[in-house]
PDB file of C-alpha atoms in Angstrom:
ATOM      1  CA  MET A  19    -295.592  35.394  92.627  1.00  0.00           C
ATOM      2  CA  ALA A  20    -298.590  33.291  91.588  1.00  0.00           C
ATOM      3  CA  SER A  21    -302.047  34.804  91.924  1.00  0.00           C
ATOM      4  CA  LEU A  22    -304.631  33.345  94.291  1.00  0.00           C
ATOM      5  CA  ARG A  23    -306.463  31.852  91.290  1.00  0.00           C
ATOM      6  CA  GLU A  24    -303.283  30.161  89.988  1.00  0.00           C
ATOM      7  CA  ARG A  25    -302.484  28.758  93.432  1.00  0.00           C
ATOM      8  CA  LYS A  26    -306.025  27.391  93.744  1.00  0.00           C
ATOM      9  CA  LYS A  27    -305.778  25.747  90.293  1.00  0.00           C
ATOM     10  CA  ARG A  28    -302.467  24.113  91.247  1.00  0.00           C
ATOM     11  CA  ARG A  29    -303.963  22.891  94.522  1.00  0.00           C
ATOM     12  CA  VAL A  30    -307.059  21.447  92.773  1.00  0.00           C
ATOM     13  CA  ARG A  31    -304.840  19.735  90.173  1.00  0.00           C
ATOM     14  CA  ALA A  32    -302.611  18.297  92.915  1.00  0.00           C
ATOM     15  CA  ASP A  33    -305.682  17.047  94.837  1.00  0.00           C
ATOM     16  CA  ILE A  34    -307.059  15.335  91.717  1.00  0.00           C
ATOM     17  CA  LEU A  35    -303.706  13.686  90.999  1.00  0.00           C
ATOM     18  CA  ALA A  36    -303.325  12.499  94.598  1.00  0.00           C
ATOM     19  CA  VAL A  37    -306.792  10.917  94.593  1.00  0.00           C
ATOM     20  CA  ALA A  38    -306.252   9.394  91.136  1.00  0.00           C
ATOM     21  CA  ALA A  39    -302.899   7.910  92.156  1.00  0.00           C
ATOM     22  CA  ARG A  40    -304.438   6.371  95.270  1.00  0.00           C
ATOM     23  CA  ARG A  41    -307.518   4.968  93.492  1.00  0.00           C
ATOM     24  CA  ILE A  42    -305.594   3.641  90.486  1.00  0.00           C
ATOM     25  CA  GLY A  43    -303.049   2.115  92.854  1.00  0.00           C
ATOM     26  CA  SER A  44    -305.733   0.290  94.847  1.00  0.00           C
ATOM     27  CA  GLU A  45    -308.358  -0.463  92.162  1.00  0.00           C
ATOM     28  CA  GLY A  46    -306.275  -0.661  88.991  1.00  0.00           C
ATOM     29  CA  TYR A  47    -306.469   1.738  86.067  1.00  0.00           C
ATOM     30  CA  ARG A  48    -309.375   0.011  84.317  1.00  0.00           C
ATOM     31  CA  ASN A  49    -311.566  -0.030  87.455  1.00  0.00           C
ATOM     32  CA  ALA A  50    -310.784   3.483  88.683  1.00  0.00           C
ATOM     33  CA  ASN A  51    -313.785   5.654  87.833  1.00  0.00           C
ATOM     34  CA  MET A  52    -313.457   9.319  86.861  1.00  0.00           C
ATOM     35  CA  ARG A  53    -316.698  10.242  88.696  1.00  0.00           C
ATOM     36  CA  ASP A  54    -315.397   8.632  91.894  1.00  0.00           C
ATOM     37  CA  ILE A  55    -312.070  10.439  91.522  1.00  0.00           C
ATOM     38  CA  ALA A  56    -313.901  13.771  91.101  1.00  0.00           C
ATOM     39  CA  ALA A  57    -316.129  13.109  94.122  1.00  0.00           C
ATOM     40  CA  GLU A  58    -313.236  12.137  96.388  1.00  0.00           C
ATOM     41  CA  ALA A  59    -311.197  15.135  95.223  1.00  0.00           C
ATOM     42  CA  GLU A  60    -314.268  17.282  96.006  1.00  0.00           C
ATOM     43  CA  VAL A  61    -314.533  18.773  92.530  1.00  0.00           C
ATOM     44  CA  ALA A  62    -317.364  18.720  90.018  1.00  0.00           C
ATOM     45  CA  TYR A  63    -317.143  16.008  87.368  1.00  0.00           C
ATOM     46  CA  GLN A  64    -316.872  18.660  84.631  1.00  0.00           C
ATOM     47  CA  THR A  65    -314.098  20.406  86.573  1.00  0.00           C
ATOM     48  CA  LEU A  66    -312.091  17.179  86.501  1.00  0.00           C
ATOM     49  CA  TYR A  67    -312.452  17.103  82.708  1.00  0.00           C
ATOM     50  CA  ASN A  68    -311.397  20.749  82.465  1.00  0.00           C
ATOM     51  CA  TYR A  69    -308.078  19.698  84.015  1.00  0.00           C
ATOM     52  CA  PHE A  70    -307.814  16.288  82.328  1.00  0.00           C
ATOM     53  CA  PRO A  71    -309.937  15.863  79.159  1.00  0.00           C
ATOM     54  CA  SER A  72    -309.635  12.055  79.280  1.00  0.00           C
ATOM     55  CA  LYS A  73    -308.633   9.283  81.627  1.00  0.00           C
ATOM     56  CA  ALA A  74    -305.512   8.734  79.511  1.00  0.00           C
ATOM     57  CA  ARG A  75    -304.521  12.389  79.961  1.00  0.00           C
ATOM     58  CA  LEU A  76    -304.917  11.922  83.713  1.00  0.00           C
ATOM     59  CA  GLY A  77    -302.698   8.834  83.471  1.00  0.00           C
ATOM     60  CA  LEU A  78    -300.143  10.785  81.442  1.00  0.00           C
ATOM     61  CA  ALA A  79    -300.062  13.493  84.121  1.00  0.00           C
ATOM     62  CA  LEU A  80    -299.494  10.857  86.825  1.00  0.00           C
ATOM     63  CA  ILE A  81    -296.619   9.306  84.860  1.00  0.00           C
ATOM     64  CA  ALA A  82    -295.064  12.704  84.106  1.00  0.00           C
ATOM     65  CA  GLU A  83    -295.300  13.733  87.772  1.00  0.00           C
ATOM     66  CA  ASP A  84    -293.748  10.462  88.921  1.00  0.00           C
ATOM     67  CA  LEU A  85    -290.997  10.682  86.315  1.00  0.00           C
ATOM     68  CA  ALA A  86    -290.180  14.251  87.372  1.00  0.00           C
ATOM     69  CA  GLY A  87    -289.758  13.043  90.954  1.00  0.00           C
ATOM     70  CA  GLN A  88    -287.363  10.229  90.044  1.00  0.00           C
ATOM     71  CA  PRO A  89    -283.617  10.763  90.255  1.00  0.00           C
ATOM     72  CA  ALA A  90    -282.258  10.645  86.726  1.00  0.00           C
ATOM     73  CA  PRO A  91    -280.345   7.393  86.351  1.00  0.00           C
ATOM     74  CA  GLY A  92    -276.956   8.189  84.986  1.00  0.00           C
ATOM     75  CA  PRO A  93    -273.605   6.651  84.254  1.00  0.00           C
ATOM     76  CA  HIS A  94    -272.030   8.079  87.405  1.00  0.00           C
ATOM     77  CA  GLY A  95    -268.856   6.228  88.269  1.00  0.00           C
ATOM     78  CA  VAL A  96    -269.192   3.693  85.436  1.00  0.00           C
ATOM     79  CA  ASP A  97    -266.315   3.741  82.966  1.00  0.00           C
ATOM     80  CA  ASP A  98    -267.487   0.777  80.891  1.00  0.00           C
ATOM     81  CA  PRO A  99    -269.705   2.259  78.140  1.00  0.00           C
ATOM     82  CA  VAL A 100    -271.596  -1.015  77.638  1.00  0.00           C
ATOM     83  CA  ALA A 101    -272.379  -1.429  81.358  1.00  0.00           C
ATOM     84  CA  ALA A 102    -273.350   2.229  81.702  1.00  0.00           C
ATOM     85  CA  THR A 103    -275.669   2.121  78.676  1.00  0.00           C
ATOM     86  CA  GLU A 104    -277.225  -1.141  79.869  1.00  0.00           C
ATOM     87  CA  GLY A 105    -277.789   0.509  83.264  1.00  0.00           C
ATOM     88  CA  LEU A 106    -279.714   3.361  81.648  1.00  0.00           C
ATOM     89  CA  ALA A 107    -281.878   0.878  79.756  1.00  0.00           C
ATOM     90  CA  ARG A 108    -282.584  -1.242  82.846  1.00  0.00           C
ATOM     91  CA  SER A 109    -283.531   1.739  85.015  1.00  0.00           C
ATOM     92  CA  GLY A 110    -285.794   3.102  82.286  1.00  0.00           C
ATOM     93  CA  LEU A 111    -287.606  -0.194  81.848  1.00  0.00           C
ATOM     94  CA  ALA A 112    -287.929  -0.670  85.625  1.00  0.00           C
ATOM     95  CA  PHE A 113    -289.978   2.550  85.717  1.00  0.00           C
ATOM     96  CA  ILE A 114    -292.763   0.710  83.845  1.00  0.00           C
ATOM     97  CA  ASP A 115    -293.608  -1.386  86.897  1.00  0.00           C
ATOM     98  CA  ARG A 116    -294.367   1.743  88.917  1.00  0.00           C
ATOM     99  CA  HIS A 117    -297.641   2.064  86.978  1.00  0.00           C
ATOM    100  CA  ASP A 118    -300.489  -0.161  85.813  1.00  0.00           C
ATOM    101  CA  ARG A 119    -299.727  -1.523  82.328  1.00  0.00           C
ATOM    102  CA  GLU A 120    -303.311  -0.825  81.226  1.00  0.00           C
ATOM    103  CA  MET A 121    -302.676   2.835  82.020  1.00  0.00           C
ATOM    104  CA  TRP A 122    -299.441   2.749  79.990  1.00  0.00           C
ATOM    105  CA  ARG A 123    -301.347   1.286  77.020  1.00  0.00           C
ATOM    106  CA  GLU A 124    -303.974   4.030  77.071  1.00  0.00           C
ATOM    107  CA  VAL A 125    -301.398   6.769  77.562  1.00  0.00           C
ATOM    108  CA  VAL A 126    -299.313   5.547  74.622  1.00  0.00           C
ATOM    109  CA  ALA A 127    -302.439   5.226  72.451  1.00  0.00           C
ATOM    110  CA  GLU A 128    -303.391   8.790  73.388  1.00  0.00           C
ATOM    111  CA  THR A 129    -299.948  10.159  72.533  1.00  0.00           C
ATOM    112  CA  VAL A 130    -299.850   8.286  69.219  1.00  0.00           C
ATOM    113  CA  ARG A 131    -303.149   9.938  68.301  1.00  0.00           C
ATOM    114  CA  GLY A 132    -301.332  13.244  68.666  1.00  0.00           C
ATOM    115  CA  VAL A 133    -303.148  14.527  71.735  1.00  0.00           C
ATOM    116  CA  ASP A 134    -299.910  14.979  73.642  1.00  0.00           C
ATOM    117  CA  GLY A 135    -296.467  14.022  72.360  1.00  0.00           C
ATOM    118  CA  SER A 136    -294.659  14.214  75.675  1.00  0.00           C
ATOM    119  CA  VAL A 137    -294.452  10.443  76.115  1.00  0.00           C
ATOM    120  CA  ALA A 138    -294.866   9.253  72.515  1.00  0.00           C
ATOM    121  CA  GLY A 139    -293.809   5.726  73.366  1.00  0.00           C
ATOM    122  CA  HIS A 140    -290.720   6.680  75.348  1.00  0.00           C
ATOM    123  CA  VAL A 141    -290.189   5.487  78.886  1.00  0.00           C
ATOM    124  CA  ASP A 142    -288.252   8.632  79.651  1.00  0.00           C
ATOM    125  CA  PRO A 143    -287.938  11.510  77.179  1.00  0.00           C
ATOM    126  CA  THR A 144    -284.383  12.261  78.358  1.00  0.00           C
ATOM    127  CA  VAL A 145    -283.000   8.758  77.848  1.00  0.00           C
ATOM    128  CA  GLY A 146    -281.743   9.548  74.337  1.00  0.00           C
ATOM    129  CA  GLU A 147    -279.853  12.606  75.553  1.00  0.00           C
ATOM    130  CA  ARG A 148    -278.280  10.645  78.395  1.00  0.00           C
ATOM    131  CA  VAL A 149    -277.247   7.760  76.121  1.00  0.00           C
ATOM    132  CA  ARG A 150    -275.781  10.266  73.653  1.00  0.00           C
ATOM    133  CA  ALA A 151    -273.816  12.042  76.399  1.00  0.00           C
ATOM    134  CA  LEU A 152    -272.582   8.735  77.807  1.00  0.00           C
ATOM    135  CA  LEU A 153    -271.364   7.488  74.405  1.00  0.00           C
ATOM    136  CA  GLU A 154    -269.779  10.812  73.497  1.00  0.00           C
ATOM    137  CA  GLY A 155    -267.967  10.928  76.846  1.00  0.00           C
ATOM    138  CA  ALA A 156    -266.674   7.380  76.313  1.00  0.00           C
ATOM    139  CA  ARG A 157    -265.552   8.280  72.777  1.00  0.00           C
ATOM    140  CA  GLN A 158    -263.706  11.376  73.983  1.00  0.00           C
ATOM    141  CA  ARG A 159    -262.005   9.392  76.765  1.00  0.00           C
ATOM    142  CA  GLY A 160    -260.813   6.898  74.165  1.00  0.00           C
ATOM    143  CA  ASP A 161    -262.976   4.020  75.434  1.00  0.00           C
ATOM    144  CA  LEU A 162    -264.823   3.879  72.099  1.00  0.00           C
ATOM    145  CA  ASP A 163    -263.536   4.274  68.534  1.00  0.00           C
ATOM    146  CA  ALA A 164    -262.742   7.886  67.630  1.00  0.00           C
ATOM    147  CA  TYR A 165    -264.748   7.666  64.389  1.00  0.00           C
ATOM    148  CA  LEU A 166    -267.942   6.417  66.121  1.00  0.00           C
ATOM    149  CA  ASP A 167    -271.088   8.358  65.171  1.00  0.00           C
ATOM    150  CA  THR A 168    -272.491   8.690  68.692  1.00  0.00           C
ATOM    151  CA  GLU A 169    -275.658  10.423  67.454  1.00  0.00           C
ATOM    152  CA  THR A 170    -276.666   7.458  65.283  1.00  0.00           C
ATOM    153  CA  MET A 171    -275.577   4.940  67.918  1.00  0.00           C
ATOM    154  CA  ALA A 172    -277.716   6.732  70.545  1.00  0.00           C
ATOM    155  CA  GLN A 173    -280.725   6.623  68.204  1.00  0.00           C
ATOM    156  CA  VAL A 174    -280.262   2.873  67.697  1.00  0.00           C
ATOM    157  CA  ILE A 175    -280.023   2.264  71.457  1.00  0.00           C
ATOM    158  CA  GLU A 176    -283.017   4.501  72.149  1.00  0.00           C
ATOM    159  CA  SER A 177    -285.001   2.463  69.582  1.00  0.00           C
ATOM    160  CA  LEU A 178    -283.986  -0.771  71.332  1.00  0.00           C
ATOM    161  CA  ILE A 179    -285.203   0.612  74.671  1.00  0.00           C
ATOM    162  CA  GLU A 180    -288.451   1.893  73.150  1.00  0.00           C
ATOM    163  CA  SER A 181    -289.108  -1.452  71.466  1.00  0.00           C
ATOM    164  CA  ALA A 182    -288.637  -3.271  74.791  1.00  0.00           C
ATOM    165  CA  PHE A 183    -290.906  -0.720  76.497  1.00  0.00           C
ATOM    166  CA  LEU A 184    -293.700  -1.203  73.962  1.00  0.00           C
ATOM    167  CA  GLY A 185    -293.364  -4.984  74.203  1.00  0.00           C
ATOM    168  CA  LEU A 186    -293.747  -4.808  77.973  1.00  0.00           C
ATOM    169  CA  ILE A 187    -296.844  -2.629  77.956  1.00  0.00           C
ATOM    170  CA  ILE A 188    -298.560  -4.550  75.146  1.00  0.00           C
ATOM    171  CA  ASP A 189    -298.025  -8.016  76.629  1.00  0.00           C
ATOM    172  CA  ASP A 190    -298.792  -8.450  80.340  1.00  0.00           C
ATOM    173  CA  GLY A 191    -297.086 -11.846  80.155  1.00  0.00           C
ATOM    174  CA  GLN A 192    -293.693 -10.319  79.378  1.00  0.00           C
ATOM    175  CA  ASP A 193    -291.271 -10.354  82.277  1.00  0.00           C
ATOM    176  CA  LEU A 194    -289.436  -7.135  83.134  1.00  0.00           C
ATOM    177  CA  GLN A 195    -286.223  -8.936  84.092  1.00  0.00           C
ATOM    178  CA  GLU A 196    -286.166 -10.930  80.861  1.00  0.00           C
ATOM    179  CA  ALA A 197    -286.908  -7.827  78.760  1.00  0.00           C
ATOM    180  CA  SER A 198    -284.115  -5.927  80.531  1.00  0.00           C
ATOM    181  CA  GLU A 199    -281.642  -8.739  79.893  1.00  0.00           C
ATOM    182  CA  ASN A 200    -282.667  -8.955  76.221  1.00  0.00           C
ATOM    183  CA  VAL A 201    -282.191  -5.237  75.642  1.00  0.00           C
ATOM    184  CA  ALA A 202    -278.862  -5.336  77.514  1.00  0.00           C
ATOM    185  CA  ARG A 203    -277.643  -8.123  75.198  1.00  0.00           C
ATOM    186  CA  ARG A 204    -278.686  -6.124  72.138  1.00  0.00           C
ATOM    187  CA  ILE A 205    -276.933  -3.015  73.443  1.00  0.00           C
ATOM    188  CA  ALA A 206    -273.768  -5.053  73.965  1.00  0.00           C
ATOM    189  CA  LEU A 207    -273.991  -6.330  70.368  1.00  0.00           C
ATOM    190  CA  VAL A 208    -274.220  -2.744  69.113  1.00  0.00           C
ATOM    191  CA  VAL A 209    -271.593  -1.111  71.352  1.00  0.00           C
ATOM    192  CA  ASP A 210    -268.997  -3.881  71.884  1.00  0.00           C
ATOM    193  CA  PRO A 211    -267.528  -3.792  68.346  1.00  0.00           C
ATOM    194  CA  HIS A 212    -266.689  -0.109  68.865  1.00  0.00           C
ATOM    195  CA  ARG A 213    -264.717  -0.514  72.081  1.00  0.00           C
ATOM    196  CA  ARG A 214    -261.242   0.782  71.484  1.00  0.00           C
ATOM    197  CA  GLY A 215    -258.990  -1.980  70.246  1.00  0.00           C
ATOM    198  CA  THR A 216    -261.826  -4.468  69.556  1.00  0.00           C
ATOM    199  CA  ALA A 217    -263.067  -3.241  66.165  1.00  0.00           C
TER     200      ALA A 217
END
């Protein structure tokens, strides 16, 4: 059972995140002010920085919390390995629009600097595992060539998704639908030749 101090820290952290989510949602990431967030959360400015040493770390916590609350998109009921893999990519990229792209840019810059590697450019840190499991399941069912190196294929697909993700957060003019369709086409080019009987 958590001590009173631990429960209070969790409550303060949750209050800060709730205020930050509301202010960033209404004002935008760039305009949301850390002092205003601290005041509305009824904590000292320094206390806010004890929990989140930078605005980007606060953004990272918001993304991580939101991601944890999302149902994991999976290949449930989809036998076609290309369609299932494309579905994972589309759902991962759609998550970007849940947050301000300016916040994504700062969070990615922060993770690249080595402050926290939990995002490190990935939309969803589990996407590689899910793609790998999907491809391996399709290979074992005989839908994909028996000799297919699913580990390498999953890494290639994960790189395609990450590249699309970075393109979306860097360029506000990029369209999510178009990026999703582009990555789906590239996935099809990679996976299609390995469908059983087509190689």
